[in-house]
């Protein structure tokens, strides 16, 4: 939604979670916009760094689809 907003398109969306039978309305507010911009800067910093950051295990790691990439 941030990229759309930058092009002058204001949009709203829905997240549908069928297994949990949930539906959530989503809209980009100022707080989320700032978080996205910060995340984009952090991603850019990682991409431009000479070496990737050292992975840190967190409880979610065991269930992550990318587990093998970090801990192989």
PDB file of N, CA and C in Angstrom:
ATOM      1  N   UNK A   1       0.820  -1.187   0.000  1.00  0.00           N
ATOM      2  CA  UNK A   1       0.000   0.000   0.000  1.00  0.00           C
ATOM      3  C   UNK A   1       0.869   1.259   0.000  1.00  0.00           C
ATOM      4  N   UNK A   2       2.053   1.176   0.599  1.00  0.00           N
ATOM      5  CA  UNK A   2       2.946   2.340   0.630  1.00  0.00           C
ATOM      6  C   UNK A   2       3.369   2.722  -0.788  1.00  0.00           C
ATOM      7  N   UNK A   3       3.717   1.748  -1.601  1.00  0.00           N
ATOM      8  CA  UNK A   3       4.129   2.029  -2.980  1.00  0.00           C
ATOM      9  C   UNK A   3       2.970   2.605  -3.785  1.00  0.00           C
ATOM     10  N   UNK A   4       1.757   2.121  -3.525  1.00  0.00           N
ATOM     11  CA  UNK A   4       0.591   2.688  -4.194  1.00  0.00           C
ATOM     12  C   UNK A   4       0.375   4.135  -3.765  1.00  0.00           C
ATOM     13  N   UNK A   5       0.517   4.378  -2.467  1.00  0.00           N
ATOM     14  CA  UNK A   5       0.322   5.721  -1.931  1.00  0.00           C
ATOM     15  C   UNK A   5       1.330   6.694  -2.539  1.00  0.00           C
ATOM     16  N   UNK A   6       2.556   6.232  -2.731  1.00  0.00           N
ATOM     17  CA  UNK A   6       3.580   7.077  -3.338  1.00  0.00           C
ATOM     18  C   UNK A   6       3.214   7.463  -4.767  1.00  0.00           C
ATOM     19  N   UNK A   7       2.370   6.652  -5.397  1.00  0.00           N
ATOM     20  CA  UNK A   7       1.924   6.935  -6.765  1.00  0.00           C
ATOM     21  C   UNK A   7       0.566   7.621  -6.794  1.00  0.00           C
ATOM     22  N   UNK A   8       0.077   8.027  -5.613  1.00  0.00           N
ATOM     23  CA  UNK A   8      -1.172   8.764  -5.548  1.00  0.00           C
ATOM     24  C   UNK A   8      -2.427   7.915  -5.452  1.00  0.00           C
ATOM     25  N   UNK A   9      -2.267   6.619  -5.212  1.00  0.00           N
ATOM     26  CA  UNK A   9      -3.415   5.720  -5.108  1.00  0.00           C
ATOM     27  C   UNK A   9      -3.636   5.377  -3.643  1.00  0.00           C
ATOM     28  N   UNK A  10      -4.793   5.738  -3.122  1.00  0.00           N
ATOM     29  CA  UNK A  10      -5.130   5.421  -1.734  1.00  0.00           C
ATOM     30  C   UNK A  10      -6.010   4.177  -1.758  1.00  0.00           C
ATOM     31  N   UNK A  11      -5.595   3.133  -1.048  1.00  0.00           N
ATOM     32  CA  UNK A  11      -6.321   1.865  -1.082  1.00  0.00           C
ATOM     33  C   UNK A  11      -6.483   1.288   0.316  1.00  0.00           C
ATOM     34  N   UNK A  12      -7.481   0.443   0.454  1.00  0.00           N
ATOM     35  CA  UNK A  12      -7.707  -0.330   1.674  1.00  0.00           C
ATOM     36  C   UNK A  12      -7.710  -1.787   1.264  1.00  0.00           C
ATOM     37  N   UNK A  13      -7.492  -2.672   2.236  1.00  0.00           N
ATOM     38  CA  UNK A  13      -7.461  -4.082   1.903  1.00  0.00           C
ATOM     39  C   UNK A  13      -8.047  -4.949   2.988  1.00  0.00           C
ATOM     40  N   UNK A  14      -8.067  -6.240   2.722  1.00  0.00           N
ATOM     41  CA  UNK A  14      -8.543  -7.237   3.675  1.00  0.00           C
ATOM     42  C   UNK A  14      -7.548  -8.375   3.740  1.00  0.00           C
ATOM     43  N   UNK A  15      -7.337  -8.879   4.927  1.00  0.00           N
ATOM     44  CA  UNK A  15      -6.566 -10.099   5.120  1.00  0.00           C
ATOM     45  C   UNK A  15      -7.572 -11.194   5.436  1.00  0.00           C
ATOM     46  N   UNK A  16      -7.548 -12.249   4.642  1.00  0.00           N
ATOM     47  CA  UNK A  16      -8.437 -13.375   4.874  1.00  0.00           C
ATOM     48  C   UNK A  16      -7.607 -14.555   5.357  1.00  0.00           C
ATOM     49  N   UNK A  17      -7.988 -15.113   6.487  1.00  0.00           N
ATOM     50  CA  UNK A  17      -7.289 -16.256   7.063  1.00  0.00           C
ATOM     51  C   UNK A  17      -8.303 -17.403   7.144  1.00  0.00           C
ATOM     52  N   UNK A  18      -8.387 -18.209   6.068  1.00  0.00           N
ATOM     53  CA  UNK A  18      -9.430 -19.228   5.996  1.00  0.00           C
ATOM     54  C   UNK A  18      -9.408 -20.259   7.122  1.00  0.00           C
ATOM     55  N   UNK A  19      -8.213 -20.733   7.485  1.00  0.00           N
ATOM     56  CA  UNK A  19      -8.133 -21.779   8.519  1.00  0.00           C
ATOM     57  C   UNK A  19      -8.676 -21.297   9.861  1.00  0.00           C
ATOM     58  N   UNK A  20      -8.520 -20.026  10.144  1.00  0.00           N
ATOM     59  CA  UNK A  20      -8.999 -19.467  11.409  1.00  0.00           C
ATOM     60  C   UNK A  20     -10.335 -18.749  11.243  1.00  0.00           C
ATOM     61  N   UNK A  21     -10.837 -18.752  10.016  1.00  0.00           N
ATOM     62  CA  UNK A  21     -12.098 -18.070   9.699  1.00  0.00           C
ATOM     63  C   UNK A  21     -12.098 -16.614  10.181  1.00  0.00           C
ATOM     64  N   UNK A  22     -11.015 -15.940   9.848  1.00  0.00           N
ATOM     65  CA  UNK A  22     -10.875 -14.536  10.242  1.00  0.00           C
ATOM     66  C   UNK A  22     -10.799 -13.655   9.004  1.00  0.00           C
ATOM     67  N   UNK A  23     -11.277 -12.449   9.171  1.00  0.00           N
ATOM     68  CA  UNK A  23     -11.185 -11.430   8.133  1.00  0.00           C
ATOM     69  C   UNK A  23     -10.838 -10.125   8.836  1.00  0.00           C
ATOM     70  N   UNK A  24      -9.743  -9.494   8.403  1.00  0.00           N
ATOM     71  CA  UNK A  24      -9.303  -8.249   9.027  1.00  0.00           C
ATOM     72  C   UNK A  24      -9.164  -7.168   7.962  1.00  0.00           C
ATOM     73  N   UNK A  25      -9.708  -6.007   8.247  1.00  0.00           N
ATOM     74  CA  UNK A  25      -9.517  -4.864   7.365  1.00  0.00           C
ATOM     75  C   UNK A  25      -8.156  -4.254   7.661  1.00  0.00           C
ATOM     76  N   UNK A  26      -7.439  -3.868   6.613  1.00  0.00           N
ATOM     77  CA  UNK A  26      -6.127  -3.254   6.790  1.00  0.00           C
ATOM     78  C   UNK A  26      -6.074  -1.934   6.028  1.00  0.00           C
ATOM     79  N   UNK A  27      -5.419  -0.973   6.658  1.00  0.00           N
ATOM     80  CA  UNK A  27      -5.254   0.335   6.051  1.00  0.00           C
ATOM     81  C   UNK A  27      -3.922   0.901   6.537  1.00  0.00           C
ATOM     82  N   UNK A  28      -3.223   1.552   5.670  1.00  0.00           N
ATOM     83  CA  UNK A  28      -1.920   2.115   6.010  1.00  0.00           C
ATOM     84  C   UNK A  28      -2.113   3.426   6.773  1.00  0.00           C
ATOM     85  N   UNK A  29      -1.713   3.420   8.055  1.00  0.00           N
ATOM     86  CA  UNK A  29      -1.767   4.649   8.843  1.00  0.00           C
ATOM     87  C   UNK A  29      -0.353   5.208   8.983  1.00  0.00           C
ATOM     88  N   UNK A  30      -0.230   6.357   9.617  1.00  0.00           N
ATOM     89  CA  UNK A  30       1.082   7.018   9.744  1.00  0.00           C
ATOM     90  C   UNK A  30       2.095   6.146  10.483  1.00  0.00           C
ATOM     91  N   UNK A  31       1.659   5.468  11.549  1.00  0.00           N
ATOM     92  CA  UNK A  31       2.559   4.628  12.332  1.00  0.00           C
ATOM     93  C   UNK A  31       3.092   3.464  11.492  1.00  0.00           C
ATOM     94  N   UNK A  32       2.195   2.785  10.783  1.00  0.00           N
ATOM     95  CA  UNK A  32       2.608   1.667   9.935  1.00  0.00           C
ATOM     96  C   UNK A  32       3.502   2.139   8.796  1.00  0.00           C
ATOM     97  N   UNK A  33       3.205   3.321   8.274  1.00  0.00           N
ATOM     98  CA  UNK A  33       4.014   3.879   7.197  1.00  0.00           C
ATOM     99  C   UNK A  33       5.452   4.123   7.658  1.00  0.00           C
ATOM    100  N   UNK A  34       5.611   4.658   8.847  1.00  0.00           N
ATOM    101  CA  UNK A  34       6.949   4.897   9.394  1.00  0.00           C
ATOM    102  C   UNK A  34       7.691   3.578   9.636  1.00  0.00           C
ATOM    103  N   UNK A  35       6.975   2.576  10.138  1.00  0.00           N
ATOM    104  CA  UNK A  35       7.586   1.260  10.359  1.00  0.00           C
ATOM    105  C   UNK A  35       8.051   0.652   9.041  1.00  0.00           C
ATOM    106  N   UNK A  36       7.238   0.795   7.996  1.00  0.00           N
ATOM    107  CA  UNK A  36       7.628   0.280   6.687  1.00  0.00           C
ATOM    108  C   UNK A  36       8.860   0.984   6.155  1.00  0.00           C
ATOM    109  N   UNK A  37       8.891   2.294   6.284  1.00  0.00           N
ATOM    110  CA  UNK A  37      10.057   3.046   5.801  1.00  0.00           C
ATOM    111  C   UNK A  37      11.321   2.636   6.547  1.00  0.00           C
ATOM    112  N   UNK A  38      11.200   2.423   7.865  1.00  0.00           N
ATOM    113  CA  UNK A  38      12.338   1.962   8.658  1.00  0.00           C
ATOM    114  C   UNK A  38      12.778   0.570   8.214  1.00  0.00           C
ATOM    115  N   UNK A  39      11.797  -0.311   7.978  1.00  0.00           N
ATOM    116  CA  UNK A  39      12.114  -1.668   7.524  1.00  0.00           C
ATOM    117  C   UNK A  39      12.815  -1.642   6.173  1.00  0.00           C
ATOM    118  N   UNK A  40      12.339  -0.797   5.258  1.00  0.00           N
ATOM    119  CA  UNK A  40      12.979  -0.685   3.948  1.00  0.00           C
ATOM    120  C   UNK A  40      14.430  -0.223   4.080  1.00  0.00           C
ATOM    121  N   UNK A  41      14.688   0.718   4.974  1.00  0.00           N
ATOM    122  CA  UNK A  41      16.055   1.191   5.193  1.00  0.00           C
ATOM    123  C   UNK A  41      16.937   0.083   5.776  1.00  0.00           C
ATOM    124  N   UNK A  42      16.390  -0.688   6.700  1.00  0.00           N
ATOM    125  CA  UNK A  42      17.147  -1.796   7.289  1.00  0.00           C
ATOM    126  C   UNK A  42      17.454  -2.867   6.245  1.00  0.00           C
ATOM    127  N   UNK A  43      16.482  -3.168   5.406  1.00  0.00           N
ATOM    128  CA  UNK A  43      16.686  -4.156   4.340  1.00  0.00           C
ATOM    129  C   UNK A  43      17.767  -3.671   3.384  1.00  0.00           C
ATOM    130  N   UNK A  44      17.694  -2.408   3.009  1.00  0.00           N
ATOM    131  CA  UNK A  44      18.692  -1.844   2.108  1.00  0.00           C
ATOM    132  C   UNK A  44      20.092  -1.912   2.722  1.00  0.00           C
ATOM    133  N   UNK A  45      20.187  -1.664   4.018  1.00  0.00           N
ATOM    134  CA  UNK A  45      21.466  -1.731   4.721  1.00  0.00           C
ATOM    135  C   UNK A  45      22.026  -3.155   4.692  1.00  0.00           C
ATOM    136  N   UNK A  46      21.154  -4.141   4.909  1.00  0.00           N
ATOM    137  CA  UNK A  46      21.594  -5.546   4.884  1.00  0.00           C
ATOM    138  C   UNK A  46      22.046  -5.941   3.489  1.00  0.00           C
ATOM    139  N   UNK A  47      21.278  -5.561   2.479  1.00  0.00           N
ATOM    140  CA  UNK A  47      21.610  -5.903   1.093  1.00  0.00           C
ATOM    141  C   UNK A  47      22.946  -5.289   0.681  1.00  0.00           C
ATOM    142  N   UNK A  48      23.208  -4.080   1.137  1.00  0.00           N
ATOM    143  CA  UNK A  48      24.437  -3.387   0.749  1.00  0.00           C
ATOM    144  C   UNK A  48      25.643  -3.720   1.622  1.00  0.00           C
ATOM    145  N   UNK A  49      25.440  -4.484   2.697  1.00  0.00           N
ATOM    146  CA  UNK A  49      26.570  -4.813   3.564  1.00  0.00           C
ATOM    147  C   UNK A  49      27.439  -5.888   2.924  1.00  0.00           C
ATOM    148  N   UNK A  50      28.688  -5.913   3.349  1.00  0.00           N
ATOM    149  CA  UNK A  50      29.649  -6.860   2.787  1.00  0.00           C
ATOM    150  C   UNK A  50      29.340  -8.296   3.191  1.00  0.00           C
ATOM    151  N   UNK A  51      28.901  -8.496   4.432  1.00  0.00           N
ATOM    152  CA  UNK A  51      28.570  -9.822   4.941  1.00  0.00           C
ATOM    153  C   UNK A  51      27.151  -9.799   5.511  1.00  0.00           C
ATOM    154  N   UNK A  52      26.454 -10.933   5.433  1.00  0.00           N
ATOM    155  CA  UNK A  52      25.122 -10.963   6.038  1.00  0.00           C
ATOM    156  C   UNK A  52      25.224 -10.939   7.561  1.00  0.00           C
ATOM    157  N   UNK A  53      24.174 -10.495   8.239  1.00  0.00           N
ATOM    158  CA  UNK A  53      24.225 -10.485   9.703  1.00  0.00           C
ATOM    159  C   UNK A  53      24.258 -11.907  10.264  1.00  0.00           C
ATOM    160  N   UNK A  54      24.828 -12.046  11.446  1.00  0.00           N
ATOM    161  CA  UNK A  54      24.880 -13.350  12.102  1.00  0.00           C
ATOM    162  C   UNK A  54      23.456 -13.711  12.535  1.00  0.00           C
ATOM    163  N   UNK A  55      22.989 -14.904  12.169  1.00  0.00           N
ATOM    164  CA  UNK A  55      21.623 -15.274  12.547  1.00  0.00           C
ATOM    165  C   UNK A  55      21.478 -15.432  14.055  1.00  0.00           C
ATOM    166  N   UNK A  56      20.331 -15.081  14.559  1.00  0.00           N
ATOM    167  CA  UNK A  56      20.026 -15.226  15.985  1.00  0.00           C
ATOM    168  C   UNK A  56      18.798 -16.114  16.118  1.00  0.00           C
ATOM    169  N   UNK A  57      18.916 -17.184  16.877  1.00  0.00           N
ATOM    170  CA  UNK A  57      17.777 -18.083  17.055  1.00  0.00           C
ATOM    171  C   UNK A  57      16.731 -17.446  17.953  1.00  0.00           C
ATOM    172  N   UNK A  58      15.502 -17.503  17.480  1.00  0.00           N
ATOM    173  CA  UNK A  58      14.367 -17.051  18.262  1.00  0.00           C
ATOM    174  C   UNK A  58      13.341 -18.181  18.248  1.00  0.00           C
ATOM    175  N   UNK A  59      12.385 -18.193  19.164  1.00  0.00           N
ATOM    176  CA  UNK A  59      11.427 -19.317  19.221  1.00  0.00           C
ATOM    177  C   UNK A  59      10.725 -19.604  17.896  1.00  0.00           C
ATOM    178  N   UNK A  60      10.480 -18.596  17.099  1.00  0.00           N
ATOM    179  CA  UNK A  60       9.791 -18.791  15.831  1.00  0.00           C
ATOM    180  C   UNK A  60      10.625 -19.579  14.827  1.00  0.00           C
ATOM    181  N   UNK A  61      11.953 -19.589  14.987  1.00  0.00           N
ATOM    182  CA  UNK A  61      12.845 -20.218  14.008  1.00  0.00           C
ATOM    183  C   UNK A  61      12.478 -21.675  13.708  1.00  0.00           C
ATOM    184  N   UNK A  62      12.078 -22.412  14.700  1.00  0.00           N
ATOM    185  CA  UNK A  62      11.770 -23.831  14.479  1.00  0.00           C
ATOM    186  C   UNK A  62      10.615 -24.031  13.509  1.00  0.00           C
ATOM    187  N   UNK A  63       9.721 -23.065  13.405  1.00  0.00           N
ATOM    188  CA  UNK A  63       8.554 -23.190  12.537  1.00  0.00           C
ATOM    189  C   UNK A  63       8.711 -22.434  11.217  1.00  0.00           C
ATOM    190  N   UNK A  64       9.812 -21.758  11.055  1.00  0.00           N
ATOM    191  CA  UNK A  64      10.014 -20.903   9.888  1.00  0.00           C
ATOM    192  C   UNK A  64      10.330 -21.734   8.637  1.00  0.00           C
ATOM    193  N   UNK A  65       9.760 -21.329   7.506  1.00  0.00           N
ATOM    194  CA  UNK A  65      10.002 -22.005   6.248  1.00  0.00           C
ATOM    195  C   UNK A  65      11.441 -21.854   5.773  1.00  0.00           C
ATOM    196  N   UNK A  66      12.147 -20.852   6.281  1.00  0.00           N
ATOM    197  CA  UNK A  66      13.527 -20.586   5.856  1.00  0.00           C
ATOM    198  C   UNK A  66      14.556 -21.122   6.849  1.00  0.00           C
ATOM    199  N   UNK A  67      14.141 -21.938   7.773  1.00  0.00           N
ATOM    200  CA  UNK A  67      15.011 -22.465   8.833  1.00  0.00           C
ATOM    201  C   UNK A  67      16.315 -23.041   8.255  1.00  0.00           C
ATOM    202  N   UNK A  68      16.208 -23.816   7.196  1.00  0.00           N
ATOM    203  CA  UNK A  68      17.374 -24.479   6.622  1.00  0.00           C
ATOM    204  C   UNK A  68      18.380 -23.484   6.046  1.00  0.00           C
ATOM    205  N   UNK A  69      17.907 -22.326   5.602  1.00  0.00           N
ATOM    206  CA  UNK A  69      18.828 -21.330   5.044  1.00  0.00           C
ATOM    207  C   UNK A  69      19.702 -20.727   6.135  1.00  0.00           C
ATOM    208  N   UNK A  70      19.156 -20.526   7.323  1.00  0.00           N
ATOM    209  CA  UNK A  70      19.917 -19.913   8.416  1.00  0.00           C
ATOM    210  C   UNK A  70      20.773 -20.929   9.172  1.00  0.00           C
ATOM    211  N   UNK A  71      20.228 -22.117   9.356  1.00  0.00           N
ATOM    212  CA  UNK A  71      20.860 -23.066  10.283  1.00  0.00           C
ATOM    213  C   UNK A  71      21.326 -24.363   9.619  1.00  0.00           C
ATOM    214  N   UNK A  72      21.677 -24.318   8.358  1.00  0.00           N
ATOM    215  CA  UNK A  72      22.153 -25.550   7.709  1.00  0.00           C
ATOM    216  C   UNK A  72      23.636 -25.735   7.884  1.00  0.00           C
TER     217      UNK A  72
END
